[in-house]
Amino acid sequence: MSREMKPESLMMTHGYQPELSEGAVKCPVFQTSTFVFNTAEEGKAHFEVAYGLREKGADENLGLIYSRINNPNLEILENRLCLWDQAEECAVFESGMSAISTVLLEFLNRGDLLLYSSPTYGGTDHFIQHFLTKMGVNTLGFTPDQTKEEIIAMIENSGHSKRLALIYLETPANPTNSIVDIEMCREIADHFQSEDHPTYVAVDNTYMGPLWSHPLQLGADIVLYSATKYIGGHSDLIAGAVLGSAEVIGRVKTLRTFLGNMISPHTAWLLLRSLETLKVRMEQQAKNAQEVARFLAGHPKVEKVHYLGMLTPEDSNYQLYKRQYSSPGAMVSFDIHGGEREAFQFLNNLKLIKLAVSLGSTESLAQHPATMTHVGVDSDIKETLGVTEKLVRLSIGVEYHEDLIWDIQTALERTEIANADLNAAELECIS
Ligand SMILES: *Cc1c(COP(=O)(O)O)cnc(C)c1O
């Protein structure tokens, strides 16, 4: 008898055999660089598989050789991450950026066209603008408000439509939570790809995964994570992951072997611990975020709240939001009445919520995108993206929601807003 169990039920045991580790209930840290072969013949057999000289036998385990190629902590972590996204295989990295740059390097050649959603994470954007272009890759950005027809026309006008090799997207976009349609990107890829030139679709799912969105089920070929964020969840490590088919991940792992940017056994072990509480953490964070967003929306010093949970059936994005996500998530941004001065006053008056970049952790964090995470973005692009001086970004943690709201309320009370920015009725509410 067997039962198909949910990922949260399997996070404590999947892929680990206690009898191979003295019966230890928990997987130990395999802090070792190299592994002993029982015989020379076994060493030869392991190398044949590792170097692709022959296929792995049906019941043959991937032999351990050297921790740059594989290690039990990496392997178990990869097996467990596969469960959330229902992926065939996974490769883990020493950072989200190393996962992203390795995928971009593997799937793009000189003369290829990369289509990517804008805004994208600052590090990704820099790698695309400054490194891929130097390698001779053609790049083309699109924004979440563009239609399928507009994007197709833009690709055709680029003169490189026959070489569209990769569509890379990040959704919801940071920090304004605008969303990109993954199924639409699959259709665009299918429109341009040919037998000789496949077009892959890659999604940075850091904001909503691995719990609330599953891009592989929506037609993506590759899912990427900064595991530093929700997957790690405690602001105590840097890591990344890539998931997809055995074919895709085989290519990614081969490049990882030669770049040497795999995760360390100790970081992988920390992530195994994090994964046990992933679902309870993320669910609590999303619940808290909904309470915080509701409070902010009703506060007179707040001009606008950017949160997926605020969308109503009248919004043009509502159907897409419901199709693509099972939760509004735990990232809340808002425009404060005023500008940088008011935003800074608010941030400087927070007590419980810490003033720091990054996201997805157990503790709540606040930051000012225009002068912090997005300071490198051109000012006209910032304006079209809505990254204005009055925008504040919050990553909501697992604290008691009333304590978070008290902190935000107190900080807002201490923020002096020029009267001109508020109408009389709003002022009455404050006093
Ligand atoms: C943080 C982040 C990254 C980069 O990940 P690191 O782990 O810091 O290298 C990439 N994409 C998104 C959406 C992120 O938030």
Short mmCIF file of C-alpha atoms and ligand atoms in Angstrom, two decimals:
data_model
loop_
_atom_site.label_atom_id
_atom_site.label_comp_id
_atom_site.label_asym_id
_atom_site.label_seq_id
_atom_site.Cartn_x
_atom_site.Cartn_y
_atom_site.Cartn_z
CA MET A 1 0.00 0.00 0.00
CA SER A 2 1.22 3.45 -0.73
CA ARG A 3 -0.14 6.94 -0.49
CA GLU A 4 0.77 10.06 -2.39
CA MET A 5 1.76 12.44 0.39
CA LYS A 6 1.98 16.22 0.39
CA PRO A 7 5.44 17.83 0.28
CA GLU A 8 5.06 19.15 3.85
CA SER A 9 4.67 15.55 5.07
CA LEU A 10 7.85 14.46 3.32
CA MET A 11 10.20 17.35 4.19
CA MET A 12 11.54 15.56 7.29
CA THR A 13 12.39 12.21 5.66
CA HIS A 14 12.37 12.21 1.84
CA GLY A 15 15.60 11.02 0.25
CA TYR A 16 17.41 10.25 3.53
CA GLN A 17 18.23 6.71 4.70
CA PRO A 18 19.08 6.62 8.44
CA GLU A 19 20.77 3.20 8.11
CA LEU A 20 23.49 4.81 5.97
CA SER A 21 24.26 7.28 8.81
CA GLU A 22 24.42 5.19 12.02
CA GLY A 23 20.64 5.46 12.43
CA ALA A 24 20.73 9.24 12.97
CA VAL A 25 17.16 10.58 12.76
CA LYS A 26 18.43 13.77 11.15
CA CYS A 27 20.63 13.87 8.11
CA PRO A 28 24.14 14.79 9.35
CA VAL A 29 26.34 17.40 7.64
CA PHE A 30 28.57 15.56 5.18
CA GLN A 31 31.45 17.97 5.62
CA THR A 32 33.80 16.15 3.27
CA SER A 33 35.43 17.03 -0.02
CA THR A 34 35.92 13.52 -1.39
CA PHE A 35 34.42 10.00 -1.11
CA VAL A 36 36.05 6.55 -0.81
CA PHE A 37 35.46 4.02 -3.62
CA ASN A 38 35.11 0.38 -2.46
CA THR A 39 37.02 -0.88 -5.49
CA ALA A 40 38.77 0.57 -8.52
CA GLU A 41 35.99 -0.89 -10.68
CA GLU A 42 33.39 1.06 -8.69
CA GLY A 43 35.41 4.29 -9.10
CA LYS A 44 35.53 3.69 -12.86
CA ALA A 45 31.76 3.04 -12.98
CA HIS A 46 31.03 6.29 -11.08
CA PHE A 47 33.20 8.33 -13.44
CA GLU A 48 31.57 6.83 -16.52
CA VAL A 49 28.18 8.10 -15.33
CA ALA A 50 29.48 11.45 -14.08
CA TYR A 51 31.15 12.19 -17.43
CA GLY A 52 28.21 10.96 -19.49
CA LEU A 53 30.13 8.08 -21.08
CA ARG A 54 27.12 5.83 -20.41
CA GLU A 55 23.59 6.12 -18.99
CA LYS A 56 22.99 5.31 -15.33
CA GLY A 57 21.67 1.74 -14.87
CA ALA A 58 18.04 1.29 -13.75
CA ASP A 59 18.82 0.63 -10.08
CA GLU A 60 22.27 2.17 -9.98
CA ASN A 61 22.79 5.00 -7.47
CA LEU A 62 24.61 8.08 -8.66
CA GLY A 63 27.98 7.31 -7.11
CA LEU A 64 29.60 9.90 -4.87
CA ILE A 65 32.97 11.08 -6.12
CA TYR A 66 33.82 14.62 -5.01
CA SER A 67 31.70 17.37 -3.38
CA ARG A 68 31.95 19.76 -6.33
CA ILE A 69 30.04 17.15 -8.35
CA ASN A 70 27.76 15.77 -5.64
CA ASN A 71 27.33 15.30 -1.89
CA PRO A 72 24.50 13.69 0.17
CA ASN A 73 23.40 17.06 1.59
CA LEU A 74 23.10 18.55 -1.92
CA GLU A 75 21.34 15.47 -3.27
CA ILE A 76 18.74 15.25 -0.49
CA LEU A 77 18.08 18.99 -0.67
CA GLU A 78 17.58 18.73 -4.45
CA ASN A 79 15.24 15.75 -4.06
CA ARG A 80 13.12 17.60 -1.51
CA LEU A 81 12.92 20.82 -3.53
CA CYS A 82 11.63 18.79 -6.51
CA LEU A 83 8.53 17.83 -4.51
CA TRP A 84 7.16 21.39 -4.20
CA ASP A 85 7.40 22.19 -7.91
CA GLN A 86 6.77 18.61 -9.13
CA ALA A 87 10.03 18.88 -11.03
CA GLU A 88 12.05 15.97 -12.40
CA GLU A 89 15.34 17.38 -11.19
CA CYS A 90 16.96 20.23 -9.29
CA ALA A 91 20.42 21.81 -9.00
CA VAL A 92 21.38 23.88 -5.95
CA PHE A 93 23.82 26.79 -5.98
CA GLU A 94 25.83 28.96 -3.63
CA SER A 95 23.55 31.95 -4.37
CA GLY A 96 20.46 32.93 -6.33
CA MET A 97 22.71 34.94 -8.65
CA SER A 98 24.91 31.93 -9.39
CA ALA A 99 21.79 29.90 -10.26
CA ILE A 100 20.56 32.68 -12.56
CA SER A 101 23.88 33.43 -14.26
CA THR A 102 24.59 29.72 -14.83
CA VAL A 103 21.21 29.25 -16.54
CA LEU A 104 21.71 32.36 -18.71
CA LEU A 105 25.20 31.18 -19.72
CA GLU A 106 24.04 27.65 -20.51
CA PHE A 107 21.01 28.55 -22.61
CA LEU A 108 22.35 31.55 -24.54
CA ASN A 109 25.01 31.68 -27.25
CA ARG A 110 26.56 34.54 -29.20
CA GLY A 111 23.96 35.92 -31.64
CA ASP A 112 20.98 34.51 -29.70
CA LEU A 113 18.09 36.70 -28.58
CA LEU A 114 17.06 36.91 -24.92
CA LEU A 115 13.60 38.30 -24.15
CA TYR A 116 13.24 39.32 -20.50
CA SER A 117 10.61 40.94 -18.32
CA SER A 118 11.41 44.33 -16.87
CA PRO A 119 11.80 45.25 -14.04
CA THR A 120 13.92 42.31 -13.00
CA TYR A 121 16.11 41.78 -9.94
CA GLY A 122 19.00 44.31 -9.96
CA GLY A 123 21.73 41.65 -10.11
CA THR A 124 19.98 39.83 -12.97
CA ASP A 125 19.49 43.10 -14.82
CA HIS A 126 23.18 43.96 -14.44
CA PHE A 127 24.26 40.53 -15.69
CA ILE A 128 21.99 40.88 -18.74
CA GLN A 129 22.95 44.50 -19.57
CA HIS A 130 26.67 44.34 -18.90
CA PHE A 131 27.80 40.74 -19.26
CA LEU A 132 25.53 39.02 -21.78
CA THR A 133 25.77 41.94 -24.21
CA LYS A 134 29.57 41.74 -23.96
CA MET A 135 29.27 38.06 -24.93
CA GLY A 136 27.33 39.08 -28.07
CA VAL A 137 23.86 38.09 -26.87
CA ASN A 138 21.02 40.33 -28.14
CA THR A 139 18.67 41.41 -25.37
CA LEU A 140 15.13 42.75 -25.44
CA GLY A 141 13.08 43.82 -22.41
CA PHE A 142 9.29 43.87 -22.11
CA THR A 143 7.01 45.25 -19.39
CA PRO A 144 4.06 43.52 -17.64
CA ASP A 145 1.52 45.80 -19.35
CA GLN A 146 2.50 44.77 -22.90
CA THR A 147 0.15 42.41 -24.79
CA LYS A 148 1.18 39.21 -26.54
CA GLU A 149 0.74 40.88 -29.95
CA GLU A 150 2.91 43.84 -28.96
CA ILE A 151 5.67 41.55 -27.68
CA ILE A 152 5.57 39.38 -30.83
CA ALA A 153 5.82 42.50 -33.02
CA MET A 154 8.75 43.75 -30.95
CA ILE A 155 10.58 40.42 -31.37
CA GLU A 156 9.95 40.45 -35.12
CA ASN A 157 11.21 44.04 -35.39
CA SER A 158 14.40 43.15 -33.50
CA GLY A 159 15.71 41.28 -36.55
CA HIS A 160 16.71 38.32 -34.36
CA SER A 161 13.39 36.47 -34.11
CA LYS A 162 14.89 33.26 -35.55
CA ARG A 163 17.36 33.17 -32.69
CA LEU A 164 14.96 33.66 -29.76
CA ALA A 165 16.63 31.19 -27.38
CA LEU A 166 15.29 32.15 -23.97
CA ILE A 167 12.39 34.05 -22.41
CA TYR A 168 13.31 35.00 -18.86
CA LEU A 169 10.73 36.40 -16.52
CA GLU A 170 10.29 37.43 -12.95
CA THR A 171 6.78 37.60 -11.59
CA PRO A 172 5.41 39.27 -9.52
CA ALA A 173 7.85 42.08 -10.24
CA ASN A 174 9.75 43.61 -7.36
CA PRO A 175 8.80 45.98 -5.71
CA THR A 176 5.40 46.84 -7.18
CA ASN A 177 3.89 43.34 -7.51
CA SER A 178 2.92 43.73 -11.18
CA ILE A 179 2.43 40.29 -12.74
CA VAL A 180 3.54 38.65 -16.00
CA ASP A 181 1.51 35.89 -17.70
CA ILE A 182 3.64 32.71 -17.79
CA GLU A 183 1.29 30.84 -20.17
CA MET A 184 1.44 33.80 -22.57
CA CYS A 185 5.25 33.59 -22.56
CA ARG A 186 5.02 29.87 -23.36
CA GLU A 187 2.81 30.73 -26.36
CA ILE A 188 5.32 33.34 -27.53
CA ALA A 189 8.14 30.78 -27.20
CA ASP A 190 6.11 28.23 -29.21
CA HIS A 191 5.38 30.87 -31.85
CA PHE A 192 9.10 31.47 -32.53
CA GLN A 193 10.81 28.16 -31.81
CA SER A 194 11.79 25.67 -34.48
CA GLU A 195 13.24 22.17 -34.55
CA ASP A 196 16.82 23.51 -34.65
CA HIS A 197 16.22 26.46 -32.34
CA PRO A 198 14.18 25.62 -29.23
CA THR A 199 13.01 28.55 -27.10
CA TYR A 200 13.13 27.90 -23.36
CA VAL A 201 11.01 29.74 -20.79
CA ALA A 202 12.63 30.45 -17.40
CA VAL A 203 10.84 31.97 -14.40
CA ASP A 204 12.42 33.51 -11.31
CA ASN A 205 9.84 32.26 -8.77
CA THR A 206 11.55 33.69 -5.66
CA TYR A 207 8.59 35.90 -4.67
CA MET A 208 5.87 33.24 -4.80
CA GLY A 209 7.57 29.89 -4.71
CA PRO A 210 7.80 27.16 -4.02
CA LEU A 211 4.43 27.25 -2.29
CA TRP A 212 2.11 29.67 -4.10
CA SER A 213 3.05 29.34 -7.78
CA HIS A 214 4.29 26.43 -9.90
CA PRO A 215 5.57 27.79 -13.23
CA LEU A 216 6.54 24.33 -14.59
CA GLN A 217 2.83 23.44 -14.49
CA LEU A 218 2.08 26.59 -16.51
CA GLY A 219 4.46 25.77 -19.35
CA ALA A 220 7.84 27.04 -18.10
CA ASP A 221 10.91 24.86 -18.72
CA ILE A 222 13.07 26.25 -15.93
CA VAL A 223 12.26 27.60 -12.45
CA LEU A 224 14.85 29.60 -10.51
CA TYR A 225 15.07 30.63 -6.88
CA SER A 226 17.05 32.79 -4.61
CA ALA A 227 16.85 30.25 -1.74
CA THR A 228 18.17 33.08 0.43
CA LYS A 229 14.56 34.29 0.67
CA TYR A 230 11.52 32.11 1.58
CA ILE A 231 13.23 28.72 1.14
CA GLY A 232 16.00 29.64 3.62
CA GLY A 233 13.61 31.89 5.48
CA HIS A 234 15.82 32.93 8.41
CA SER A 235 18.15 35.60 6.92
CA ASP A 236 21.15 33.46 7.82
CA LEU A 237 22.37 32.09 4.48
CA ILE A 238 22.78 32.79 0.74
CA ALA A 239 21.76 30.07 -1.74
CA GLY A 240 19.98 29.37 -5.04
CA ALA A 241 18.18 26.60 -6.92
CA VAL A 242 17.15 25.69 -10.48
CA LEU A 243 14.46 23.11 -11.32
CA GLY A 244 13.22 21.52 -14.53
CA SER A 245 13.35 18.36 -16.65
CA ALA A 246 16.21 15.87 -16.40
CA GLU A 247 17.48 17.17 -19.75
CA VAL A 248 17.52 20.83 -18.64
CA ILE A 249 19.02 20.16 -15.22
CA GLY A 250 21.62 17.78 -16.69
CA ARG A 251 22.95 20.71 -18.73
CA VAL A 252 22.80 23.09 -15.76
CA LYS A 253 24.65 20.62 -13.50
CA THR A 254 27.39 20.05 -16.05
CA LEU A 255 28.11 23.79 -16.20
CA ARG A 256 27.88 23.99 -12.39
CA THR A 257 30.55 21.30 -12.13
CA PHE A 258 32.96 23.41 -14.18
CA LEU A 259 32.07 26.81 -12.71
CA GLY A 260 32.28 25.24 -9.27
CA ASN A 261 29.40 27.31 -7.89
CA MET A 262 27.54 24.52 -6.10
CA ILE A 263 26.18 25.03 -2.59
CA SER A 264 28.33 23.99 0.40
CA PRO A 265 27.26 20.91 2.43
CA HIS A 266 26.70 23.10 5.49
CA THR A 267 24.42 25.57 3.67
CA ALA A 268 22.52 22.66 2.11
CA TRP A 269 22.07 21.20 5.59
CA LEU A 270 20.70 24.52 6.90
CA LEU A 271 18.22 24.55 4.01
CA LEU A 272 17.06 21.00 4.85
CA ARG A 273 16.18 22.35 8.30
CA SER A 274 14.41 25.36 6.76
CA LEU A 275 12.32 23.20 4.43
CA GLU A 276 10.68 21.40 7.36
CA THR A 277 8.86 24.61 8.33
CA LEU A 278 8.51 26.15 4.86
CA LYS A 279 4.76 25.77 4.59
CA VAL A 280 3.84 26.93 8.11
CA ARG A 281 6.17 29.92 7.80
CA MET A 282 4.91 31.04 4.41
CA GLU A 283 1.24 30.57 5.32
CA GLN A 284 1.65 32.62 8.48
CA GLN A 285 3.57 35.31 6.60
CA ALA A 286 0.81 35.59 3.98
CA LYS A 287 -1.89 35.78 6.68
CA ASN A 288 0.01 38.55 8.45
CA ALA A 289 0.58 40.38 5.14
CA GLN A 290 -3.15 40.43 4.46
CA GLU A 291 -3.80 42.02 7.88
CA VAL A 292 -1.03 44.58 7.35
CA ALA A 293 -2.25 45.45 3.83
CA ARG A 294 -5.81 45.91 5.09
CA PHE A 295 -4.58 48.24 7.85
CA LEU A 296 -2.43 50.28 5.47
CA ALA A 297 -5.27 50.64 2.96
CA GLY A 298 -7.41 52.29 5.62
CA HIS A 299 -4.75 54.70 6.90
CA PRO A 300 -5.01 58.36 5.84
CA LYS A 301 -1.24 58.83 5.52
CA VAL A 302 -1.08 55.99 2.99
CA GLU A 303 -1.84 56.94 -0.60
CA LYS A 304 -1.88 53.51 -2.24
CA VAL A 305 -1.16 49.89 -1.30
CA HIS A 306 0.49 47.57 -3.86
CA TYR A 307 -0.52 44.06 -2.83
CA LEU A 308 -1.99 41.23 -4.90
CA GLY A 309 -4.61 40.67 -2.19
CA MET A 310 -6.01 44.12 -3.01
CA LEU A 311 -7.00 43.13 -6.56
CA THR A 312 -10.76 42.82 -7.14
CA PRO A 313 -12.62 41.07 -9.99
CA GLU A 314 -12.85 44.48 -11.69
CA ASP A 315 -9.05 44.71 -12.08
CA SER A 316 -7.74 43.62 -15.47
CA ASN A 317 -5.12 41.42 -13.80
CA TYR A 318 -7.51 39.62 -11.47
CA GLN A 319 -8.10 36.50 -13.61
CA LEU A 320 -4.37 36.10 -14.25
CA TYR A 321 -3.63 36.50 -10.54
CA LYS A 322 -6.14 33.78 -9.65
CA ARG A 323 -4.83 31.45 -12.39
CA GLN A 324 -1.17 31.84 -11.54
CA TYR A 325 -1.12 32.14 -7.73
CA SER A 326 -2.78 30.39 -4.80
CA SER A 327 -2.04 33.25 -2.36
CA PRO A 328 -1.41 37.00 -2.52
CA GLY A 329 1.99 36.41 -0.88
CA ALA A 330 3.76 38.25 1.91
CA MET A 331 5.32 41.25 0.13
CA VAL A 332 3.45 44.52 0.62
CA SER A 333 4.50 47.87 -0.86
CA PHE A 334 2.79 51.19 -0.33
CA ASP A 335 3.01 54.86 -1.33
CA ILE A 336 3.17 57.14 1.67
CA HIS A 337 1.71 60.65 1.29
CA GLY A 338 4.74 62.84 0.51
CA GLY A 339 8.15 61.70 -0.73
CA GLU A 340 11.57 60.60 0.47
CA ARG A 341 11.44 62.71 3.65
CA GLU A 342 8.17 61.12 4.81
CA ALA A 343 9.23 57.60 3.75
CA PHE A 344 12.49 57.97 5.70
CA GLN A 345 10.68 59.31 8.78
CA PHE A 346 8.43 56.27 8.69
CA LEU A 347 11.36 53.85 8.25
CA ASN A 348 13.42 55.53 10.99
CA ASN A 349 10.53 55.22 13.45
CA LEU A 350 9.93 51.48 13.06
CA LYS A 351 10.85 49.49 16.17
CA LEU A 352 9.95 45.84 15.60
CA ILE A 353 10.31 45.81 11.82
CA LYS A 354 13.98 46.04 10.83
CA LEU A 355 15.29 48.42 8.20
CA ALA A 356 17.06 46.06 5.77
CA VAL A 357 16.87 44.76 2.21
CA SER A 358 16.13 41.09 1.38
CA LEU A 359 12.80 39.35 1.99
CA GLY A 360 10.96 36.18 2.85
CA SER A 361 12.41 35.70 6.31
CA THR A 362 10.75 35.04 9.68
CA GLU A 363 11.41 38.66 10.75
CA SER A 364 9.66 41.53 9.02
CA LEU A 365 11.85 43.92 7.02
CA ALA A 366 11.28 47.36 5.50
CA GLN A 367 13.24 49.32 2.89
CA HIS A 368 13.05 52.21 0.41
CA PRO A 369 13.44 50.79 -3.14
CA ALA A 370 14.14 54.15 -4.89
CA THR A 371 17.29 54.78 -2.83
CA MET A 372 18.18 51.19 -1.89
CA THR A 373 17.42 48.06 -3.97
CA HIS A 374 16.51 50.02 -7.12
CA VAL A 375 18.98 52.89 -6.86
CA GLY A 376 20.80 51.66 -9.99
CA VAL A 377 17.69 51.80 -12.20
CA ASP A 378 17.44 54.82 -14.58
CA SER A 379 15.16 57.49 -13.14
CA ASP A 380 12.73 57.55 -16.09
CA ILE A 381 12.36 53.75 -15.91
CA LYS A 382 11.88 54.01 -12.14
CA GLU A 383 9.04 56.45 -12.73
CA THR A 384 7.25 54.19 -15.26
CA LEU A 385 7.69 51.23 -12.91
CA GLY A 386 6.17 53.17 -10.02
CA VAL A 387 9.40 53.08 -8.01
CA THR A 388 8.90 56.59 -6.67
CA GLU A 389 10.34 58.39 -3.64
CA LYS A 390 7.14 57.72 -1.70
CA LEU A 391 7.28 53.93 -2.15
CA VAL A 392 8.11 51.75 0.87
CA ARG A 393 8.52 47.96 0.59
CA LEU A 394 7.69 45.59 3.44
CA SER A 395 8.53 41.89 3.71
CA ILE A 396 6.18 40.47 6.32
CA GLY A 397 7.41 37.83 8.78
CA VAL A 398 5.82 35.47 11.31
CA GLU A 399 5.39 37.92 14.24
CA TYR A 400 1.95 38.45 15.84
CA HIS A 401 0.11 40.60 13.30
CA GLU A 402 -1.23 43.09 15.89
CA ASP A 403 2.35 43.82 16.99
CA LEU A 404 3.35 44.53 13.40
CA ILE A 405 0.35 46.78 12.92
CA TRP A 406 1.12 48.62 16.18
CA ASP A 407 4.67 49.23 14.93
CA ILE A 408 3.48 50.51 11.56
CA GLN A 409 0.75 52.65 13.14
CA THR A 410 3.18 54.22 15.62
CA ALA A 411 5.74 54.95 12.90
CA LEU A 412 3.03 56.52 10.72
CA GLU A 413 1.89 58.68 13.66
CA ARG A 414 5.44 59.98 14.01
CA THR A 415 5.65 60.80 10.32
CA GLU A 416 4.91 64.47 9.67
CA ILE A 417 3.16 64.99 6.40
CA ALA A 418 2.91 68.42 4.82
CA ASN A 419 -0.76 69.41 5.15
CA ALA A 420 -0.98 70.25 1.47
CA ASP A 421 -0.78 66.58 0.64
CA LEU A 422 -3.89 65.63 2.59
CA ASN A 423 -7.45 66.82 2.21
CA ALA A 424 -9.47 68.11 5.15
CA ALA A 425 -11.38 64.88 5.72
CA GLU A 426 -8.19 62.88 5.84
CA LEU A 427 -6.64 65.32 8.31
CA GLU A 428 -9.63 64.89 10.58
CA CYS A 429 -9.02 61.16 10.65
CA ILE A 430 -5.47 61.69 11.86
CA SER A 431 -6.07 64.16 14.67
C1 LIG B 1 17.48 38.11 -3.90
C2 LIG B 1 17.00 37.81 -5.27
C3 LIG B 1 17.87 37.29 -6.24
C4 LIG B 1 19.35 37.08 -5.99
O1 LIG B 1 19.56 36.05 -5.06
P1 LIG B 1 20.87 35.95 -4.12
O2 LIG B 1 20.57 34.75 -3.30
O3 LIG B 1 20.96 37.23 -3.35
O4 LIG B 1 22.05 35.77 -5.01
C5 LIG B 1 17.33 36.99 -7.49
N1 LIG B 1 16.04 37.19 -7.77
C6 LIG B 1 15.17 37.70 -6.86
C7 LIG B 1 13.74 37.91 -7.24
C8 LIG B 1 15.62 38.02 -5.59
O5 LIG B 1 14.77 38.54 -4.71
#
